[in-house]
mmCIF file of C-alpha atoms in Angstrom:
data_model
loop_
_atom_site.group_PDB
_atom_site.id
_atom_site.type_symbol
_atom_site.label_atom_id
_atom_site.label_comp_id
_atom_site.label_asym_id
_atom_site.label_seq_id
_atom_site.Cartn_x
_atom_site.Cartn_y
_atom_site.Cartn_z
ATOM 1 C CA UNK A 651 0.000 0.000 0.000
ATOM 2 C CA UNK A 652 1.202 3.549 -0.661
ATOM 3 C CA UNK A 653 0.761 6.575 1.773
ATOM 4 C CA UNK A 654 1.529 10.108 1.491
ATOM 5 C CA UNK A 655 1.908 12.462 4.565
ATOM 6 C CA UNK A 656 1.911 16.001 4.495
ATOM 7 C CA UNK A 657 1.773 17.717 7.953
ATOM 8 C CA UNK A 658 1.119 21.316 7.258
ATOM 9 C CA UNK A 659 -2.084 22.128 6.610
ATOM 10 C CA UNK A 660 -1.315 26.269 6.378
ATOM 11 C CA UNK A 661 2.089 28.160 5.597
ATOM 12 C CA UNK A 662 2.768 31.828 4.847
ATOM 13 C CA UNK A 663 5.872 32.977 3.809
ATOM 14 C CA UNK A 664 6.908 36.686 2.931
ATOM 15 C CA UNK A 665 7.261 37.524 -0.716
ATOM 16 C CA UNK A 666 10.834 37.070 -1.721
ATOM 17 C CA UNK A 667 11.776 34.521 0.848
ATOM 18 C CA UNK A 668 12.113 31.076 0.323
ATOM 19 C CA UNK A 669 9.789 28.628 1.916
ATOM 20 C CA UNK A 670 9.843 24.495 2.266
ATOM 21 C CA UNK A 671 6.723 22.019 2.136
ATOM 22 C CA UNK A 672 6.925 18.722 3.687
ATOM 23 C CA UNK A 673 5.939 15.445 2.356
ATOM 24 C CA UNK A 674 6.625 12.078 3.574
ATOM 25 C CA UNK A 675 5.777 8.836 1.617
ATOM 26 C CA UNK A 676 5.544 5.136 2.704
ATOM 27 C CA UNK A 677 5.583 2.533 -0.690
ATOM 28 C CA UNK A 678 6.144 -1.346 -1.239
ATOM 29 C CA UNK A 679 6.969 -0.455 -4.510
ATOM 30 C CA UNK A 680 11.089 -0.410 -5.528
ATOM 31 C CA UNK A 681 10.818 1.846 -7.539
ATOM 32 C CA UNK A 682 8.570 5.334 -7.354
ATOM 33 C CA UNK A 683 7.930 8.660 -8.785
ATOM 34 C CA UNK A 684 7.349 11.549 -6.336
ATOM 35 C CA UNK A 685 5.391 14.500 -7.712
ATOM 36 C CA UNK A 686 3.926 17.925 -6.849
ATOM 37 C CA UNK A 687 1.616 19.615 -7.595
ATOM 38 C CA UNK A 688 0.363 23.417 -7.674
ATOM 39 C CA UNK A 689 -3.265 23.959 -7.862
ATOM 40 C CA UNK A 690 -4.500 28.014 -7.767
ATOM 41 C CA UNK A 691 -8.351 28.384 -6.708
ATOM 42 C CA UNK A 692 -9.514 28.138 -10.288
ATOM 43 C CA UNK A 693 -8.881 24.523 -9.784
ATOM 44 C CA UNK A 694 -6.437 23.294 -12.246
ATOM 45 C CA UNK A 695 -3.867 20.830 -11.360
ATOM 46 C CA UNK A 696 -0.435 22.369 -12.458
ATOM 47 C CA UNK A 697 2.478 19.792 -12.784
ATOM 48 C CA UNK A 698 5.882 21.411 -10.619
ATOM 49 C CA UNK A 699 8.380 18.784 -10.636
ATOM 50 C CA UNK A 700 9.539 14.789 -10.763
ATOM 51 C CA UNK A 701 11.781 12.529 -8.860
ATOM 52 C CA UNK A 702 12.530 8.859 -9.173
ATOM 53 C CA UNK A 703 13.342 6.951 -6.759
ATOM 54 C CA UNK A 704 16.437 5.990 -8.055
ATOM 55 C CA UNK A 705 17.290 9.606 -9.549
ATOM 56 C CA UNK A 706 20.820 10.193 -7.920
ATOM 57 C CA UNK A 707 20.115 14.029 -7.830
ATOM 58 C CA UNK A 708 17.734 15.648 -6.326
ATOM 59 C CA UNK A 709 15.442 17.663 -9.148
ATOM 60 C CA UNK A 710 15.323 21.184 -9.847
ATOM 61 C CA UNK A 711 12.899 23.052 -12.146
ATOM 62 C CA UNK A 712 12.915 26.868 -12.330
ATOM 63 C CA UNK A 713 12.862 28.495 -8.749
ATOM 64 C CA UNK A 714 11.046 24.533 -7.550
ATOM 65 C CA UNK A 715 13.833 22.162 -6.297
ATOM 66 C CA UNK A 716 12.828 18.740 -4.298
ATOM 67 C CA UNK A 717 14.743 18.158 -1.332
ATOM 68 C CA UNK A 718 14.860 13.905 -1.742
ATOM 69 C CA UNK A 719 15.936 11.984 1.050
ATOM 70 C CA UNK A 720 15.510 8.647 -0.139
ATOM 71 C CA UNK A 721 16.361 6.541 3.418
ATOM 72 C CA UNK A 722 14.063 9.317 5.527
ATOM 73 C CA UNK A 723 11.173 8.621 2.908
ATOM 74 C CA UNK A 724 10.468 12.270 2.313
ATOM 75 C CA UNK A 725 10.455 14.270 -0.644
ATOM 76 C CA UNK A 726 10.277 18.308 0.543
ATOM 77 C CA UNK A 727 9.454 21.085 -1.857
ATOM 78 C CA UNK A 728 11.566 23.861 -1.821
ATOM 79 C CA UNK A 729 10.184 27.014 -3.075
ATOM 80 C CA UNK A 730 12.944 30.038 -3.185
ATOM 81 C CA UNK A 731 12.294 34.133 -4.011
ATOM 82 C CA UNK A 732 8.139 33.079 -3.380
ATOM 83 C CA UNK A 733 5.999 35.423 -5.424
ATOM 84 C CA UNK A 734 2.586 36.364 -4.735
ATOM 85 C CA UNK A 735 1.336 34.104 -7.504
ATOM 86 C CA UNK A 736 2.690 31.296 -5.221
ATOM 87 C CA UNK A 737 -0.127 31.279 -3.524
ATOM 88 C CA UNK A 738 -1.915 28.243 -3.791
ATOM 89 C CA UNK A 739 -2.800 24.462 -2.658
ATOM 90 C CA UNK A 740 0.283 22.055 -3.235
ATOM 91 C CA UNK A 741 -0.108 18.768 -3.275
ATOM 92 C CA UNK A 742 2.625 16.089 -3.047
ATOM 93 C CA UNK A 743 1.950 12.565 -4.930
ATOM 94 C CA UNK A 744 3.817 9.290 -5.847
ATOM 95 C CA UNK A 745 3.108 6.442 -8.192
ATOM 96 C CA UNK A 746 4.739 3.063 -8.458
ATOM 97 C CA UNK A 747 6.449 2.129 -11.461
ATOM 98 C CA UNK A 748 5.765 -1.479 -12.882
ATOM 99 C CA UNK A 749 7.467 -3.111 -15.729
ATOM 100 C CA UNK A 750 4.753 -4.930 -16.443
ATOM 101 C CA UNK A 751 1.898 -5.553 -18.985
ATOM 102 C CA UNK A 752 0.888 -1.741 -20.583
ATOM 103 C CA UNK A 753 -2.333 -1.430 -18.512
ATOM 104 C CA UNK A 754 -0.111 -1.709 -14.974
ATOM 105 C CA UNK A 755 2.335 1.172 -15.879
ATOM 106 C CA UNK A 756 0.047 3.603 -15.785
ATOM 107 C CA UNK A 757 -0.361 2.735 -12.252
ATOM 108 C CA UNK A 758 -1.738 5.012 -9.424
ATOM 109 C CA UNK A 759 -0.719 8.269 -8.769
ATOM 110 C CA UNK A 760 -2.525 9.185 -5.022
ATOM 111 C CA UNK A 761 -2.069 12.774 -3.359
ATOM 112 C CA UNK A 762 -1.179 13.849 0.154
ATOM 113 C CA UNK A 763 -3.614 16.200 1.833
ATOM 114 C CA UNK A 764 -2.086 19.173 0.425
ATOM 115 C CA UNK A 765 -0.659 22.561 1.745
ATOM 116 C CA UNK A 766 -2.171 25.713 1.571
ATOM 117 C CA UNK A 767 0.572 28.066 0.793
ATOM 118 C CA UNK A 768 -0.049 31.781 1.430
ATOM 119 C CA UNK A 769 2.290 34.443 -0.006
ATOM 120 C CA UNK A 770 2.102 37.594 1.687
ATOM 121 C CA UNK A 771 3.416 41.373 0.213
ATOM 122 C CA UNK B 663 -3.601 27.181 -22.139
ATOM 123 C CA UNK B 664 -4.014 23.918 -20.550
ATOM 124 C CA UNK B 665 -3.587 20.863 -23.223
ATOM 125 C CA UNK B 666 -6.218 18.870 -21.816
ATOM 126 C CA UNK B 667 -9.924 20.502 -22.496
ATOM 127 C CA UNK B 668 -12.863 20.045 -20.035
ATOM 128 C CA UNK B 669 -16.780 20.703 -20.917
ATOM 129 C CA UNK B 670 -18.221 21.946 -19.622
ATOM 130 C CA UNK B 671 -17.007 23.949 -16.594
ATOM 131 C CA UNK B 672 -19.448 24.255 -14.444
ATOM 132 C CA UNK B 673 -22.528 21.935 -14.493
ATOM 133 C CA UNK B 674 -25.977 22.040 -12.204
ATOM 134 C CA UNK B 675 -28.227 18.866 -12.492
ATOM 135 C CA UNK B 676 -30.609 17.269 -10.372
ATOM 136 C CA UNK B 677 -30.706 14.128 -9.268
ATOM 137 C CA UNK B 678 -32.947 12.860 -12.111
ATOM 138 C CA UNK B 679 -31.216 14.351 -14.783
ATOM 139 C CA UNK B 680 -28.577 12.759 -17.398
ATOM 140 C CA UNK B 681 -25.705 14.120 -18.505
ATOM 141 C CA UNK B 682 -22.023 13.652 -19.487
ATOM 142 C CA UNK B 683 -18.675 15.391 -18.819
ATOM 143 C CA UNK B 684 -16.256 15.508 -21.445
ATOM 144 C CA UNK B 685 -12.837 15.806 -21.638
ATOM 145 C CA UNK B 686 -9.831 16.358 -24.737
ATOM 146 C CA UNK B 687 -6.204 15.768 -25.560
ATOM 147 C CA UNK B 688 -4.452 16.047 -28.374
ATOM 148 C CA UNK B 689 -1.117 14.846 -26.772
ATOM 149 C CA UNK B 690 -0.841 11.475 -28.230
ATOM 150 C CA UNK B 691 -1.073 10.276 -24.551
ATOM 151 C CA UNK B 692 -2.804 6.561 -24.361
ATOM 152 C CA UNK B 693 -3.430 7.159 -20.837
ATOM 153 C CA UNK B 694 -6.551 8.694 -19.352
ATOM 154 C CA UNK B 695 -8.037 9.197 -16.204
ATOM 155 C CA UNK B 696 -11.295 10.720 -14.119
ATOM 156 C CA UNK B 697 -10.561 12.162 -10.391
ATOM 157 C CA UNK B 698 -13.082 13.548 -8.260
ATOM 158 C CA UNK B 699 -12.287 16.200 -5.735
ATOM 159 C CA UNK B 700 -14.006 17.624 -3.215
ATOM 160 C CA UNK B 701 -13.556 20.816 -1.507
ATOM 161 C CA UNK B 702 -10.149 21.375 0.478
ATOM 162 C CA UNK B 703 -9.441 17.582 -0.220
ATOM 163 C CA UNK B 704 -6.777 15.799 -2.409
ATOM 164 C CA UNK B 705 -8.393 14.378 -5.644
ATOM 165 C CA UNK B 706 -9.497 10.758 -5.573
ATOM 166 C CA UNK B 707 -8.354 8.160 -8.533
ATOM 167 C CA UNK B 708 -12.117 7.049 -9.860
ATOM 168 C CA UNK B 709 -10.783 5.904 -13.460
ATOM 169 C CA UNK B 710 -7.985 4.892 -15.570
ATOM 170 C CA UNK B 711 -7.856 4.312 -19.583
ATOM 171 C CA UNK B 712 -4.998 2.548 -20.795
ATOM 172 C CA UNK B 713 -5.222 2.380 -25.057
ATOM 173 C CA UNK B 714 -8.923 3.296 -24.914
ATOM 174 C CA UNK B 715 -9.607 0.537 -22.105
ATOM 175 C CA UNK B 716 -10.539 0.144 -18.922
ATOM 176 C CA UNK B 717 -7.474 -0.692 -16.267
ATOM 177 C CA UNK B 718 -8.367 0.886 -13.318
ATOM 178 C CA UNK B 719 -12.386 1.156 -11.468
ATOM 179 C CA UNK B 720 -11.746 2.705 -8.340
ATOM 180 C CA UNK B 721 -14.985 0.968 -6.735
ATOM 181 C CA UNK B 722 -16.773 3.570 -8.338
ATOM 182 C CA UNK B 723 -20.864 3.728 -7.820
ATOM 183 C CA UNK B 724 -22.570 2.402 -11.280
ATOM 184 C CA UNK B 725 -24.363 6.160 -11.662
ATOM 185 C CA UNK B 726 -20.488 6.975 -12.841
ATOM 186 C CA UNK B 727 -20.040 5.438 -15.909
ATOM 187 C CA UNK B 728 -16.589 6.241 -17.836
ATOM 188 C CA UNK B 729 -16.569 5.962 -22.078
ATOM 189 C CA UNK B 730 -13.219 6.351 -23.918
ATOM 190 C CA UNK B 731 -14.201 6.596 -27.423
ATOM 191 C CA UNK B 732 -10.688 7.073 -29.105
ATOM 192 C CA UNK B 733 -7.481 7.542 -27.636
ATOM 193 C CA UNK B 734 -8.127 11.959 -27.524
ATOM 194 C CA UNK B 735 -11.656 11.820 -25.727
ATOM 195 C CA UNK B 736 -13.029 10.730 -22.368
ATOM 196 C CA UNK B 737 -16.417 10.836 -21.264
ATOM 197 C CA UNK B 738 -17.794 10.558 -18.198
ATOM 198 C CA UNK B 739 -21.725 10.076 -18.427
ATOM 199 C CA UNK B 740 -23.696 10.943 -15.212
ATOM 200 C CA UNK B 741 -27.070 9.462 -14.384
ATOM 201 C CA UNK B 742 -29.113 9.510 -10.754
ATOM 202 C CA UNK B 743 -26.788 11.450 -8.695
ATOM 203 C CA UNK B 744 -27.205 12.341 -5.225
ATOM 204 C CA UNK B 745 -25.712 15.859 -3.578
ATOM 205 C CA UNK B 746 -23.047 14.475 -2.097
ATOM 206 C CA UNK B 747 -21.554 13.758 -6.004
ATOM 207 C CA UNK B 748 -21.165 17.479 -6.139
ATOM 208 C CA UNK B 749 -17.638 18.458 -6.917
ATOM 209 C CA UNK B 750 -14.929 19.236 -8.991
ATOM 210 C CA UNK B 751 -13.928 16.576 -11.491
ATOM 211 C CA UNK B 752 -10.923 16.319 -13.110
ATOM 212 C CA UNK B 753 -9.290 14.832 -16.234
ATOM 213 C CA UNK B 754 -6.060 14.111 -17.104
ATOM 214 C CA UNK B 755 -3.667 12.440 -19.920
ATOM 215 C CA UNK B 756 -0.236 10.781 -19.386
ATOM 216 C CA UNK B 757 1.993 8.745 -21.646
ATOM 217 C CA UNK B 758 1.476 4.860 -21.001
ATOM 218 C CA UNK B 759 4.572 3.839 -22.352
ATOM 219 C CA UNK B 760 6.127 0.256 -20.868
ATOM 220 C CA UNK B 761 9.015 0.753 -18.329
ATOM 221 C CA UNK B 762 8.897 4.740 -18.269
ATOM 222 C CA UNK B 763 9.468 6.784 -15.291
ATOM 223 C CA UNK B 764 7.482 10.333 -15.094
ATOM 224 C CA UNK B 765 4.942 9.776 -16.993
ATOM 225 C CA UNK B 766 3.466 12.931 -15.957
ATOM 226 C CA UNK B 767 -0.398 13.518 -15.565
ATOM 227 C CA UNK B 768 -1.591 16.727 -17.005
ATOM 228 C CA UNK B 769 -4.628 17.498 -15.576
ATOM 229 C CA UNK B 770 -7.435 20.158 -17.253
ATOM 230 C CA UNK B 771 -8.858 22.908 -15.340
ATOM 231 C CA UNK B 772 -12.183 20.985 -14.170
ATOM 232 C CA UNK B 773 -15.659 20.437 -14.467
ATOM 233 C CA UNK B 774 -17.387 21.867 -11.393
ATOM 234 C CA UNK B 775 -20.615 19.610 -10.470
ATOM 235 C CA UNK B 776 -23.424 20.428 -8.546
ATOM 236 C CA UNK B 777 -26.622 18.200 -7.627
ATOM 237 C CA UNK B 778 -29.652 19.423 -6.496
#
C-alpha cells in the first residue's frame, strides 16, 4: 500500500523569501515517482516537478527544487524568491512504477492532503 | 492554455437528470483518467484508460459510468446522482509507455458539479 503524509495544513511565507513544504511517503513499490503539484483556486492541477526513486540528484525546475531523502522517505518542496502568484494548494503525490503488462504502468498516482501556501506582500 | 480541455465547466443537475462530462487531448497520450475532488481535499483516482480501455475502477458507484471513445476523448456520463456527487472533477492524460518513469499527468482545469 502507498501513503503520502503532508503535515502542514497552512504556511505563509513573505514575498521574496524562500519557503519548504513537507511530504513524507511510505511505498512497497522499488521503484517510485514523487510528484507535486500546484493547484491556484480556479482549480487546475499544475504539474511542478519529478523525482525517481532511483534519480541520484535531487530535481530542480525553475525556482522549484525537491529536497529527496531517499532513506528518511520524504520528498520536501523547496520554493525560493516566493511570489505572490505562489499562492496556492500544493499537493505532493507518488506512483509506483511497474514493468509490467501496458495497462499496470500507468499505475496510481494518489495525493497527500495538500498545503495551503499563502504568499504575503 | 491547458492541453487537456474540459466541458463543460461548471454543471448544475438534479438528481434525475442525465448528462455527461467531457474531456480532450491532443497529446498522443494513451493514458486517461477521471478524479473527483471535493472541496479542500486531495483528488481521488475514480478511473484509468490505458489504449482506450478500462485498467483501473476505483470501486466507483454504477451512476459513474466512464466511455473512452478514441485515444483523444473521455467521457464521463452521469445518471441519478445524489448531492453528495457534487464536486470538482478532473481529467487528465499521461503517456502509457512500458518501463517509463514520469509519466506525468496533465490534468485540465475541471468540471465543477453540482446536484440538487
Amino acid at each position: 500500500a502507498q501513503k503520502i503524509t503532508q503535515t502542514q495544513p497552512g504556511m505563509f511565507v513573505q514575498e521574496k523569501e524562500a519557503v519548504t513544504l513537507d511530504c513524507t511517503y511510505d511505498t512497497s513499490d522499488p521503484s517510485y515517482g514523487l510528484f507535486w503539484y500546484k493547484q491556484p483556486s480556479s482549480g487546475e492541477m499544475i504539474f511542478l516537478i519529478y523525482q525517481g526513486s532511483y534519480d541520484q540528484q535531487n530535481a530542480t525546475e525553475g525556482r522549484y527544487s525537491l529536497n529527496f531523502q531517499k532513506a528518511r522517505k520524504s520528498a520536501n518542496l523547496v520554493i525560493s524568491a516566493s511570489q505572490l502568484g505562489d499562492s496556492a494548494m500544493y499537493f505532493c503525490a507518488m506512483r509506483g512504477i511497474t514493468l509490467g503488462d501496458r495497462s499496470s504502468n500507468t499505475g496510481k498516482l494518489i495525493f497527500g492532503q495538500g498545503t495551503t501556501l499563502q504568499v504575503k506582500p | 492554455d491547458t492541453e487537456v480541455t474540459q466541458t463543460p465547466k461548471h454543471l448544475v443537475m438534479g438528481m434525475t437528470n442525465k448528462k455527461s462530462l467531457k474531456c480532450e487531448q491532443h497529446m498522443g497520450h494513451r493514458a486517461m483518467y477521471w478524479y473527483k475532488q471535493k472541496a479542500k481535499k486531495p483528488p481521488e483516482l475514480m478511473f484509468v484508460y490505458s489504449y482506450e480501455k478500462l485498467s483501473i475502477n476505483e470501486s466507483v458507484p454504477s451512476r459513474f459510468s466512464p466511455e473512452c471513445p478514441n485515444s483523444s476523448l473521455l467521457n464521463l456520463h452521469l445518471h441519478a446522482l445524489q448531492p453528495e456527487d457534487s464536486a470538482l472533477y478532473l481529467c487528465a492524460s499521461s503517456q502509457a509507455s512500458r518501463g517509463s518513469g514520469a509519466n506525468v499527468l496533465t490534468f485540465g482545469a475541471g468540471s465543477r458539479l453540482t446536484v440538487l
